[in-house]
DNA sequence: AGAGTCTTCCAAAGCGCTTTGGGTTTTTCG
DNA sequence: CGAAAAACCCAAAGCGCTTTGGAAGACTCT
């Protein structure tokens, strides 16, 4: 059932039927009703390929997926996706993942824009002066960044959590509890979120005249193994920290294991706070010692990004509005006063 | 730069240029070279929307993503995606995720097929007599199932691992080590993989005249917390198992925690084997006691599914070939003889 | 040399929709 | 009551590609 058949069936022109269906004003309400009705009754759905060719709009949002043999997709991605998908579903938006060589994403961005494959894109895990941002900005496709970049002379729309504030707060509490030697187990410090977190910790320490020593900071991809290694390295040195702030729950698993291997205890010998993105399958309250966390649902972020993307596509949102979400600090058993 | 311009520029008809570019035989090799050359030089890329409208092919593969407020996307998904994306990239295939109400995926399948949005789809986490399978089969779109269903009177193409064999082997080893009371902590037993795993364990036990008691089997979604709960329930009963076979590494985390809470040890009091899908961020050899596993890379499966999907799209693969991958049993420190 | 066969190319007809640029009616209003 | 303005509808021209159905010329074969 296509437009031609439908319009013939109604003894109307394709123009009128099309207009009626798309809500244009120059059609009699009575006629519109007739058309809508017939369309529904016959299950008419405009062919998206045709519509696309005619309008250039695809009704899809895009994401360039960095791939490669040595490239691992962040497990956070799937949670973000849950939220995104949840919103997208209710608005009949599809998501197209365009896999790209992790070292050359530009080609792919250019392709999907040139081909008008998607109406908007989102960018995640941005770095300072991230080239993807500059690119997408000049290409002129609607976009939203999940996270933040830095060092651009233009503004851009983004959704981020207050990483600096969260880690500032976590560190502040620890300092208040008497800890003088804090350590930070961070994610890859080429990414902005990690930089912000470090900044937050440093600022909290500085407020009490403390510093974050070179040997008290680790930046690694967020795996259990790296958490373990970092913790071993930190805890086996002479000036071992009495508190650790950790960028991920998965790394925290490794920290806990290291602490055990070293016959230390939490929170007796070490206080631990980690960031929790809220995975359904791993919850901080279920750690051997309930884990204090800075918490922010990455899933909600996904839904919000989708929402804003949809708004930008339909022209409801304009400009370069940045949105920063506050982060909860949830104190559980893993923090205590500094050992004497 | 479109076809019209290019062909005008070459003083050829659009027909000829199109044919030259798409490798049709009825064009002079000399001419073809000229065309190809000019196309490359001017960076001509056929408009996919137009091509789509004309051919009905989209160059994309689809996946219907079950979503909903209470629906969590399996963290395995992201690993599978890594593999899929890795292959897709090298073949300029995009993946479109169509979010659907988890309770009504049929509508979405019908839509993407009717709209010819994708050239093929894959289906994951199938259940026995899975309706999606029957649907997709009648709709006539190329597809591949990752996993297996059961109870259909038609064959279908799939890629699965030998879940039954893997768990049979794991249980067999444990029995050989003298264990008489085995337990199984399984995933959601409405899914085929879980059924197969249970079958494997039962078969191994039966071979030695043992059985898997009602109280020695748990089927839950694969979270750390559920692993913990299941283990507690199993280990606190009178006829506590001396060995557990567990369907996921994430659940195994919970098992380990439970064992500790109960002041038991692995492998002294309990032997443990889990299935490992090979996550980059959580490795069995890094468990407190290195974990024995049945191992199969879900990422490789993703790549293979993409490969076969591509083959089916281009007509290189036909029929309903099923492919079952063997699973490695990797024995590490977490298994030992049954306690006396 | 004429008939038949390849080879090489083309004009034009789709694919199914949106949108432009008018035409008719009908309504409004001085 | 006649003219200007709305209201309503249509034919046809795209969007950019693929593919059908030939046509023209070059080659082969008897």
XYZ file of C-alpha atoms (C1' of nucleotides) in Angstrom:
740
model
C 0.000 0.000 0.000
C 1.651 3.171 -1.157
C 0.656 6.764 -1.457
C -0.492 6.413 -5.016
C -2.878 3.611 -4.245
C -4.167 5.294 -1.154
C -4.841 8.576 -2.882
C -6.485 6.857 -5.799
C -8.654 4.971 -3.388
C -9.714 8.242 -1.819
C -10.074 10.029 -5.122
C -7.631 12.635 -3.929
C -4.293 13.679 -5.229
C -1.093 12.392 -3.689
C -0.328 15.943 -2.689
C -3.404 16.275 -0.585
C -3.027 12.922 1.034
C 0.581 13.591 1.834
C -0.271 16.954 3.274
C -3.143 15.612 5.284
C -0.929 12.962 6.773
C 1.889 15.311 7.583
C -0.283 17.865 9.268
C -0.062 20.691 6.784
C -2.655 23.408 7.259
C -3.963 23.730 3.722
C -6.272 20.775 3.931
C -9.833 20.593 5.124
C -10.176 19.037 8.539
C -12.933 16.856 7.259
C -10.732 15.645 4.439
C -7.837 15.118 6.775
C -9.933 12.930 8.962
C -11.035 10.873 6.024
C -7.441 10.437 4.943
C -6.084 9.617 8.355
C -8.835 7.146 8.804
C -8.246 5.369 5.535
C -4.511 5.329 6.173
C -4.988 3.654 9.490
C -7.538 1.238 8.185
C -5.321 0.087 5.373
C -2.200 0.150 7.466
C -0.516 2.630 5.226
C 2.988 3.583 6.336
C 4.987 5.930 4.161
C 8.060 4.270 2.782
C 10.985 5.662 4.751
C 13.440 5.244 1.904
C 11.304 7.356 -0.330
C 10.650 9.918 2.307
C 14.321 10.033 3.022
C 15.219 10.622 -0.548
C 12.711 13.391 -0.788
C 13.383 15.111 2.519
C 16.874 14.111 3.470
C 15.687 13.155 6.932
C 16.186 9.628 8.141
C 14.584 9.433 11.555
C 17.697 7.888 13.005
C 20.372 8.993 15.352
C 23.941 7.942 14.871
C 26.889 6.850 16.905
C 30.322 6.196 15.560
C 31.588 3.097 17.257
C 35.336 2.876 17.565
C 36.413 -0.667 16.832
C 39.553 -2.599 16.249
C 41.187 -5.719 17.439
C 42.673 -4.076 20.491
C 39.719 -1.821 21.114
C 37.272 -2.735 23.826
C 33.891 -1.175 24.001
C 33.289 0.304 27.389
C 30.839 -1.779 29.422
C 29.205 1.472 30.441
C 28.047 1.772 26.888
C 25.375 -0.808 27.304
C 23.813 0.969 30.245
C 23.845 4.245 28.437
C 22.218 2.441 25.574
C 19.465 1.124 27.773
C 18.444 4.646 28.592
C 18.850 5.906 25.089
C 16.878 3.038 23.668
C 14.144 3.464 26.196
C 13.518 6.996 25.085
C 14.110 6.308 21.418
C 11.537 3.569 21.409
C 8.755 5.833 22.493
C 9.594 8.183 19.651
C 10.210 5.650 16.916
C 13.805 6.668 16.584
C 16.354 4.107 15.560
C 19.984 4.171 16.440
C 22.600 3.395 13.866
C 26.006 2.306 14.992
C 28.663 2.960 12.415
C 31.755 1.019 13.284
C 34.946 2.895 12.554
C 38.626 2.323 12.817
C 39.399 3.724 16.240
C 42.285 5.668 14.741
C 40.310 7.160 11.924
C 36.826 8.073 12.909
C 36.812 11.192 10.803
C 36.193 9.322 7.590
C 33.167 7.685 9.106
C 31.750 10.923 10.474
C 32.141 12.504 7.083
C 30.461 9.597 5.427
C 27.406 9.496 7.619
C 26.973 13.233 7.329
C 27.517 13.357 3.588
C 25.140 10.468 3.096
C 22.602 11.989 5.418
C 22.335 8.647 7.075
C 21.319 10.081 10.389
C 19.662 13.241 11.596
C 21.893 13.713 14.605
C 24.773 12.083 16.403
C 26.071 11.852 19.897
C 29.641 11.678 20.984
C 30.853 9.985 24.109
C 34.069 9.805 26.106
C 35.344 13.116 24.796
C 38.867 14.294 25.414
C 40.150 17.809 25.696
C 40.213 19.425 22.277
C 38.564 16.311 20.905
C 38.805 16.344 17.128
C 35.476 14.654 16.697
C 33.835 17.620 18.309
C 35.463 20.146 16.060
C 34.643 18.013 13.080
C 31.021 17.466 13.864
C 30.672 21.108 14.692
C 31.894 22.210 11.289
C 29.986 19.501 9.469
C 26.874 21.099 10.839
C 24.939 18.029 11.895
C 22.964 18.275 15.125
C 24.832 16.616 17.958
C 25.209 16.278 21.681
C 28.261 15.342 23.635
C 27.954 12.983 26.538
C 30.677 14.363 28.748
C 32.717 17.453 28.104
C 35.693 18.525 26.141
C 37.892 21.528 26.815
C 39.953 24.074 24.986
C 37.618 25.036 22.196
C 36.757 28.551 21.201
C 33.208 27.571 20.487
C 30.432 26.302 22.685
C 28.641 23.071 22.074
C 25.710 21.223 23.544
C 26.562 18.599 26.093
C 25.337 16.566 28.987
C 27.818 15.830 31.706
C 27.892 14.976 35.364
C 29.758 17.062 37.855
C 32.815 14.854 38.026
C 34.942 17.480 39.647
C 32.348 18.264 42.270
C 31.747 14.613 43.010
C 35.359 13.761 43.531
C 35.932 16.970 45.384
C 33.220 15.991 47.784
C 34.504 12.446 48.172
C 38.002 13.672 48.923
C 36.738 16.373 51.234
C 34.889 13.873 53.381
C 37.962 11.694 53.596
C 40.136 14.614 54.599
C 37.583 15.574 57.175
C 37.874 12.095 58.594
C 41.503 12.768 59.183
C 43.069 11.186 56.127
C 46.234 12.923 55.055
C 47.462 10.567 52.377
C 44.851 10.158 49.695
C 45.301 8.333 46.437
C 43.318 8.411 43.232
C 42.804 5.448 40.989
C 41.535 7.065 37.875
C 40.438 6.092 34.408
C 42.381 6.920 31.291
C 43.592 10.449 31.946
C 43.389 11.468 28.337
C 39.659 11.676 28.829
C 38.105 14.773 30.271
C 36.120 13.039 32.965
C 39.335 11.712 34.477
C 40.936 15.132 34.366
C 37.955 16.641 36.102
C 37.976 14.012 38.775
C 41.622 14.529 39.470
C 41.012 18.245 39.651
C 38.271 17.684 42.194
C 40.492 15.607 44.421
C 43.361 18.058 44.189
C 41.168 20.958 45.033
C 39.813 19.245 48.129
C 43.281 18.376 49.298
C 44.611 21.830 48.609
C 41.885 23.305 50.773
C 43.533 21.573 53.720
C 47.055 22.185 52.609
C 47.504 18.669 51.290
C 48.617 17.505 47.892
C 48.163 14.534 45.646
C 51.638 13.138 45.193
C 52.873 11.839 41.882
C 53.007 8.368 43.375
C 49.475 8.569 44.630
C 47.732 8.697 41.365
C 47.117 6.033 38.774
C 45.389 6.341 35.434
C 44.450 3.155 33.725
C 41.647 1.692 31.712
C 38.942 0.532 34.017
C 39.355 -3.192 34.501
C 39.402 -5.277 37.613
C 42.981 -6.193 36.966
C 44.096 -2.595 36.679
C 42.318 -1.782 39.890
C 44.241 -4.548 41.583
C 47.567 -3.487 40.167
C 47.059 0.123 41.033
C 46.064 -0.733 44.573
C 49.072 -2.999 45.026
C 51.372 -0.329 43.764
C 49.830 2.286 46.017
C 49.603 0.195 49.131
C 53.016 -1.374 48.956
C 54.919 1.865 48.846
C 56.388 3.461 51.916
C 53.997 6.370 52.037
C 50.955 4.219 51.439
C 47.655 6.068 51.270
C 45.059 5.580 53.968
C 42.227 6.369 51.601
C 41.586 5.755 47.951
C 39.150 7.357 45.625
C 38.470 5.161 42.641
C 36.899 5.964 39.305
C 34.941 2.821 38.807
C 33.189 0.008 40.545
C 34.952 -2.530 38.413
C 38.338 -1.214 39.430
C 37.137 -1.162 43.015
C 36.689 -4.920 42.783
C 40.386 -5.155 42.127
C 41.191 -2.780 44.941
C 39.259 -4.906 47.375
C 41.093 -7.974 46.209
C 44.460 -6.264 46.628
C 43.571 -5.107 50.093
C 42.799 -8.666 51.025
C 45.936 -10.052 49.498
C 47.909 -7.601 51.590
C 46.078 -8.616 54.738
C 44.666 -5.184 55.219
C 41.103 -4.296 55.988
C 38.524 -1.833 54.815
C 37.855 0.562 56.382
C 40.330 -0.162 59.186
C 43.470 0.294 57.158
C 42.030 1.859 54.097
C 38.975 3.904 53.301
C 37.561 3.500 49.846
C 35.169 5.520 47.750
C 34.379 4.675 44.166
C 32.281 6.131 41.424
C 29.146 4.175 40.656
C 27.495 4.436 37.273
C 24.701 2.209 38.515
C 25.010 -1.137 36.849
C 22.189 -3.547 37.479
C 24.648 -6.392 37.826
C 27.113 -5.003 40.307
C 25.993 -2.946 43.250
C 28.188 -1.153 45.728
C 26.073 -2.097 48.701
C 26.946 -5.699 47.974
C 30.666 -5.325 48.250
C 32.265 -7.294 51.089
C 32.243 -4.023 52.936
C 29.464 -1.847 51.553
C 31.149 0.617 49.289
C 30.762 4.359 49.568
C 30.167 5.842 46.184
C 29.627 8.917 44.137
C 26.588 7.880 42.218
C 25.079 8.928 38.935
C 22.933 6.810 36.697
C 24.476 6.610 33.290
C 21.255 5.129 32.095
C 19.288 8.240 32.888
C 21.940 10.171 31.027
C 21.309 8.019 27.995
C 17.622 8.766 28.095
C 18.265 12.463 28.474
C 20.704 12.530 25.596
C 18.132 10.865 23.393
C 15.537 13.352 24.492
C 17.707 16.320 23.699
C 18.807 14.817 20.432
C 15.189 14.445 19.421
C 14.548 18.025 20.456
C 17.429 19.282 18.384
C 16.310 17.344 15.367
C 12.884 18.833 15.498
C 14.264 22.276 16.130
C 12.899 22.538 19.650
C 16.345 22.873 21.130
C 18.904 25.252 19.772
C 22.170 26.772 20.786
C 24.961 25.204 22.750
C 23.389 24.571 26.082
C 25.529 22.566 28.478
C 23.865 20.548 31.187
C 25.733 19.373 34.239
C 24.143 16.933 36.612
C 24.992 16.882 40.280
C 26.311 13.631 41.698
C 25.202 11.988 44.913
C 27.745 10.988 47.491
C 26.480 7.876 49.219
C 28.394 7.010 52.332
C 28.508 3.370 53.315
C 30.743 1.223 55.438
C 33.923 1.530 53.406
C 35.003 4.833 54.888
C 36.173 5.559 58.392
C 38.547 7.795 60.238
C 42.204 7.612 59.312
C 44.121 4.910 61.171
C 46.276 6.290 63.965
C 28.475 15.400 -7.079
C 25.797 13.056 -8.273
C 25.433 10.529 -11.016
C 23.943 12.976 -13.429
C 26.789 15.406 -13.121
C 29.384 12.712 -13.299
C 27.944 11.122 -16.376
C 27.537 14.473 -18.070
C 31.119 15.234 -17.271
C 32.159 12.001 -18.927
C 29.759 12.392 -21.843
C 28.244 9.072 -20.984
C 24.770 8.095 -19.976
C 23.861 7.559 -16.356
C 23.161 3.975 -17.238
C 26.660 3.309 -18.361
C 28.265 5.084 -15.483
C 26.093 3.266 -13.005
C 26.895 -0.038 -14.633
C 30.566 0.664 -14.808
C 30.623 1.474 -11.128
C 28.630 -1.528 -10.080
C 30.707 -3.968 -12.039
C 28.216 -4.996 -14.685
C 29.746 -6.840 -17.619
C 28.210 -4.902 -20.480
C 30.666 -2.074 -20.355
C 33.999 -1.707 -22.029
C 36.913 -2.195 -19.682
C 38.493 0.932 -21.027
C 35.347 2.900 -20.345
C 35.002 1.383 -16.949
C 38.470 2.479 -16.031
C 37.721 5.989 -17.177
C 34.564 6.074 -15.103
C 36.107 4.585 -12.021
C 38.921 7.008 -12.281
C 36.723 10.049 -12.629
C 34.531 8.853 -9.780
C 37.479 8.527 -7.490
C 38.976 11.820 -8.551
C 35.791 13.711 -7.896
C 35.002 11.800 -4.773
C 31.721 10.577 -6.129
C 29.767 8.373 -3.753
C 26.343 7.165 -4.771
C 23.645 8.517 -2.531
C 22.556 5.630 -0.341
C 19.019 6.922 0.053
C 18.546 6.921 -3.662
C 20.165 3.577 -4.102
C 17.995 2.253 -1.362
C 14.837 3.483 -2.925
C 15.803 1.952 -6.235
C 17.126 -1.370 -5.017
C 15.516 -1.895 -1.667
C 18.894 -2.727 -0.162
C 20.172 -0.670 2.718
C 23.612 -1.994 3.512
C 22.716 -2.296 7.150
C 22.076 -5.104 9.532
C 19.470 -4.830 12.191
C 18.956 -5.773 15.775
C 15.772 -5.338 17.698
C 16.731 -4.075 21.109
C 14.293 -4.975 23.862
C 13.891 -1.986 26.114
C 11.730 -0.873 28.946
C 12.090 0.581 32.342
C 12.640 -2.744 33.995
C 14.632 -4.203 31.140
C 18.385 -4.383 31.426
C 20.548 -4.919 28.441
C 22.843 -7.816 28.982
C 26.429 -6.685 29.566
C 27.487 -9.467 27.223
C 25.897 -7.473 24.476
C 28.691 -4.993 24.356
C 31.318 -7.656 23.864
C 29.336 -9.301 21.153
C 29.039 -5.893 19.588
C 32.782 -5.397 19.645
C 33.210 -8.411 17.467
C 30.315 -7.611 15.234
C 31.477 -4.063 14.769
C 34.977 -5.139 14.058
C 33.856 -7.199 11.126
C 31.185 -4.793 9.988
C 33.669 -1.975 9.809
C 35.820 -3.724 7.296
C 32.789 -4.233 5.104
C 31.148 -0.864 5.459
C 28.128 -2.347 7.110
C 26.259 -0.338 9.656
C 24.217 -1.739 12.464
C 20.836 -0.326 13.277
C 19.399 -0.883 16.693
C 15.662 -0.624 16.750
C 14.479 -0.276 20.303
C 11.282 -2.139 20.993
C 8.974 -2.709 23.871
C 10.332 -5.888 25.376
C 6.823 -7.317 25.442
C 6.017 -6.491 21.862
C 8.936 -6.939 19.594
C 6.818 -8.285 16.792
C 5.606 -4.869 15.750
C 9.154 -3.683 15.421
C 10.275 -6.683 13.437
C 7.396 -6.188 11.081
C 8.197 -2.551 10.708
C 11.850 -2.957 9.888
C 11.079 -5.683 7.415
C 8.191 -3.863 5.761
C 10.251 -0.722 5.534
C 13.223 -2.615 4.242
C 15.312 -0.764 6.748
C 17.900 -3.470 6.997
C 19.107 -6.287 4.803
C 19.376 -8.833 7.570
C 18.895 -9.182 11.282
C 20.307 -11.255 14.043
C 18.519 -12.542 17.056
C 20.116 -13.209 20.384
C 19.178 -14.925 23.618
C 16.618 -17.167 21.961
C 14.219 -19.270 23.949
C 12.636 -22.557 23.019
C 9.965 -21.968 20.406
C 10.991 -18.340 20.328
C 8.331 -16.347 18.527
C 10.836 -13.968 17.038
C 12.338 -16.852 15.167
C 9.101 -18.020 13.692
C 8.246 -14.472 12.787
C 11.485 -13.604 11.116
C 11.402 -16.899 9.304
C 8.030 -16.215 7.761
C 8.833 -12.595 7.047
C 11.587 -13.879 4.843
C 14.393 -11.538 5.792
C 17.870 -13.044 6.033
C 18.800 -13.708 9.625
C 21.045 -15.570 11.983
C 20.373 -16.614 15.502
C 23.069 -16.263 18.097
C 22.256 -19.211 20.244
C 19.629 -21.814 19.550
C 15.945 -22.323 19.928
C 14.105 -25.593 20.058
C 10.847 -27.135 19.095
C 10.425 -25.824 15.573
C 9.552 -27.876 12.570
C 11.853 -25.857 10.392
C 15.590 -25.408 10.401
C 17.235 -22.038 10.696
C 20.732 -20.666 10.547
C 22.427 -20.168 13.861
C 25.686 -19.847 15.663
C 25.889 -21.325 19.096
C 28.432 -22.682 21.483
C 28.256 -26.172 22.858
C 26.719 -25.235 26.157
C 25.628 -28.718 26.945
C 29.034 -30.166 26.144
C 30.812 -27.494 28.149
C 28.773 -27.995 31.272
C 28.817 -31.708 30.841
C 32.564 -31.598 30.814
C 32.755 -29.278 33.806
C 30.455 -31.500 35.822
C 32.223 -34.624 34.693
C 35.560 -33.371 35.963
C 34.015 -32.486 39.281
C 32.432 -35.871 39.615
C 35.713 -37.452 38.736
C 37.259 -35.518 41.583
C 34.901 -37.265 43.902
C 32.163 -34.678 44.232
C 28.778 -36.210 44.806
C 26.707 -33.165 45.527
C 26.894 -30.734 42.672
C 24.875 -27.585 42.281
C 24.161 -25.438 39.287
C 23.750 -21.697 39.416
C 22.242 -20.989 36.091
C 20.979 -18.026 34.113
C 17.335 -17.439 33.334
C 16.050 -20.906 32.527
C 13.582 -19.675 29.985
C 16.526 -19.253 27.662
C 17.845 -22.161 25.689
C 21.445 -21.773 26.716
C 20.459 -22.308 30.339
C 18.431 -25.361 29.462
C 21.331 -26.824 27.559
C 23.712 -26.185 30.401
C 21.439 -27.863 32.863
C 21.094 -30.781 30.519
C 24.865 -31.068 30.336
C 25.238 -31.176 34.071
C 22.450 -33.677 34.503
C 23.888 -35.942 31.876
C 27.295 -35.939 33.533
C 25.786 -36.725 36.905
C 23.565 -39.410 35.519
C 26.574 -41.129 34.026
C 27.734 -41.744 37.575
C 24.367 -42.501 38.995
C 24.011 -39.061 40.549
C 21.274 -36.540 40.158
C 20.818 -32.806 40.354
C 18.369 -32.266 43.153
C 15.630 -29.713 43.009
C 17.340 -27.788 45.765
C 20.650 -27.806 43.958
C 19.708 -25.685 41.049
C 19.076 -21.977 40.791
C 18.034 -19.996 37.758
C 18.348 -16.251 38.009
C 19.390 -13.309 35.932
C 23.111 -13.004 35.977
C 24.000 -10.405 38.550
C 26.530 -10.442 41.328
C 23.768 -10.216 43.849
C 21.912 -13.194 42.462
C 25.124 -15.184 42.500
C 25.494 -14.371 46.151
C 21.953 -15.231 47.036
C 22.011 -18.477 45.155
C 25.257 -19.513 46.794
C 23.952 -18.674 50.248
C 20.843 -20.652 49.662
C 22.800 -23.621 48.377
C 25.507 -23.624 50.971
C 23.333 -23.075 53.968
C 21.126 -26.048 53.391
C 21.708 -29.367 55.072
C 22.815 -31.197 51.966
C 25.099 -28.405 50.827
C 26.916 -29.012 47.550
C 30.656 -29.477 47.502
C 30.933 -28.146 44.007
C 29.135 -25.484 42.035
C 28.955 -24.908 38.353
C 28.008 -21.350 37.584
C 26.743 -19.791 34.383
C 28.566 -16.521 34.562
C 31.626 -14.800 35.853
C 29.576 -12.021 37.311
C 27.510 -14.431 39.342
C 30.717 -16.167 40.359
C 31.776 -12.940 42.026
C 28.767 -13.254 44.243
C 29.464 -16.901 44.914
C 32.958 -16.084 46.057
C 31.616 -13.417 48.345
C 29.083 -15.812 49.829
C 31.722 -18.447 50.401
C 33.740 -15.926 52.315
C 30.824 -14.737 54.362
C 30.211 -18.313 55.383
C 33.839 -18.809 56.353
C 34.333 -21.468 53.803
C 37.172 -21.756 51.363
C 37.641 -22.461 47.714
C 38.586 -25.081 46.773
C 38.849 -26.626 50.222
C 35.166 -26.630 51.016
C 33.790 -25.849 47.626
C 34.953 -26.330 44.093
C 33.789 -23.760 41.599
C 33.642 -23.648 37.848
C 32.056 -20.808 35.920
C 31.404 -19.976 32.345
C 33.611 -17.239 30.967
C 32.491 -15.202 27.998
C 35.857 -13.436 28.011
C 35.304 -9.910 29.204
C 38.327 -7.656 28.974
C 37.474 -6.152 32.353
C 37.009 -9.231 34.472
C 39.255 -12.216 34.142
C 38.887 -15.551 35.872
C 42.589 -15.902 36.530
C 42.339 -12.824 38.709
C 39.774 -14.180 41.089
C 40.960 -14.540 44.704
C 41.406 -18.162 43.826
C 41.964 -18.474 40.096
C 38.695 -19.624 38.692
C 38.253 -22.665 36.520
C 36.116 -21.857 33.555
C 34.418 -23.070 30.485
C 35.567 -20.449 28.059
C 34.230 -19.124 24.790
C 34.797 -15.687 23.408
C 31.510 -14.003 22.770
C 33.369 -11.393 20.855
C 34.560 -13.871 18.268
C 30.992 -15.030 17.980
C 29.960 -11.474 17.184
C 32.476 -11.264 14.405
C 31.389 -14.590 13.000
C 27.728 -13.651 13.074
C 28.521 -10.485 11.164
C 30.503 -12.463 8.666
C 27.724 -14.925 8.056
C 25.143 -12.192 7.918
C 27.164 -10.489 5.223
C 27.443 -13.760 3.374
C 23.717 -14.318 3.512
C 22.991 -10.845 2.287
C 25.182 -11.297 -0.718
C 23.775 -14.745 -1.362
C 27.005 -16.565 -0.594
C 25.431 -18.459 2.248
C 22.147 -20.234 1.915
C 20.127 -22.766 3.757
C 19.813 -23.243 7.460
C 23.278 -24.202 8.489
C 23.800 -24.394 12.226
C 27.243 -23.898 13.643
C 28.204 -25.064 17.089
C 31.485 -24.028 18.597
C 33.294 -26.204 21.067
C 34.051 -24.691 24.439
C 37.351 -24.876 26.276
C 37.473 -26.111 29.827
C 40.253 -24.265 31.583
C 41.144 -25.741 34.919
C 42.580 -23.390 37.504
C 42.897 -23.393 41.258
C 39.221 -23.284 42.116
C 38.622 -26.992 41.780
C 39.924 -29.771 43.951
C 38.895 -33.169 45.238
C 35.735 -33.381 47.263
C 36.216 -32.706 50.965
C 36.225 -35.858 53.049
C 27.786 -10.189 -48.895
C 24.069 -10.952 -45.786
C 22.413 -12.982 -41.594
C 23.297 -13.676 -37.042
C 25.806 -12.603 -32.702
C 28.340 -9.886 -29.543
C 29.667 -5.785 -27.579
C 28.770 -1.359 -26.006
C 25.973 2.142 -24.956
C 21.567 4.909 -24.262
C 16.709 6.877 -23.313
C 13.359 6.484 -20.285
C 10.682 4.291 -16.826
C 10.460 3.364 -12.427
C 11.266 3.399 -6.792
C 7.487 6.346 -3.393
C 7.555 10.325 -1.377
C 7.582 15.799 -0.748
C 6.968 20.283 -2.504
C 6.396 23.929 -5.861
C 3.416 26.670 -8.362
C -0.671 27.277 -9.694
C -5.891 26.626 -10.267
C -10.887 26.475 -8.431
C -14.175 27.383 -5.194
C -15.871 29.508 -1.381
C -15.904 33.183 1.877
C -15.388 37.941 3.284
C -16.089 42.668 2.963
C -16.448 47.428 1.298
C -22.976 42.777 -5.752
C -18.264 42.514 -7.396
C -13.504 42.099 -6.083
C -10.050 40.604 -2.990
C -8.749 37.041 0.168
C -9.005 32.423 2.019
C -9.520 27.773 1.726
C -8.836 23.693 -0.608
C -7.007 20.837 -3.930
C -4.154 19.210 -8.001
C -0.539 18.156 -11.744
C 3.922 17.702 -12.193
C 8.652 18.300 -11.039
C 11.946 16.789 -8.405
C 15.129 13.575 -4.908
C 19.411 10.268 -7.246
C 19.764 5.963 -8.277
C 18.910 1.150 -10.892
C 17.131 -1.422 -14.596
C 14.451 -2.527 -18.690
C 14.221 -2.764 -23.458
C 16.357 -1.525 -27.303
C 19.614 0.455 -30.893
C 23.909 0.996 -33.265
C 28.086 -0.705 -34.528
C 31.625 -4.344 -34.772
C 32.526 -9.163 -35.579
C 31.866 -13.837 -36.985
C 30.470 -17.282 -40.094
C 28.744 -19.523 -44.146
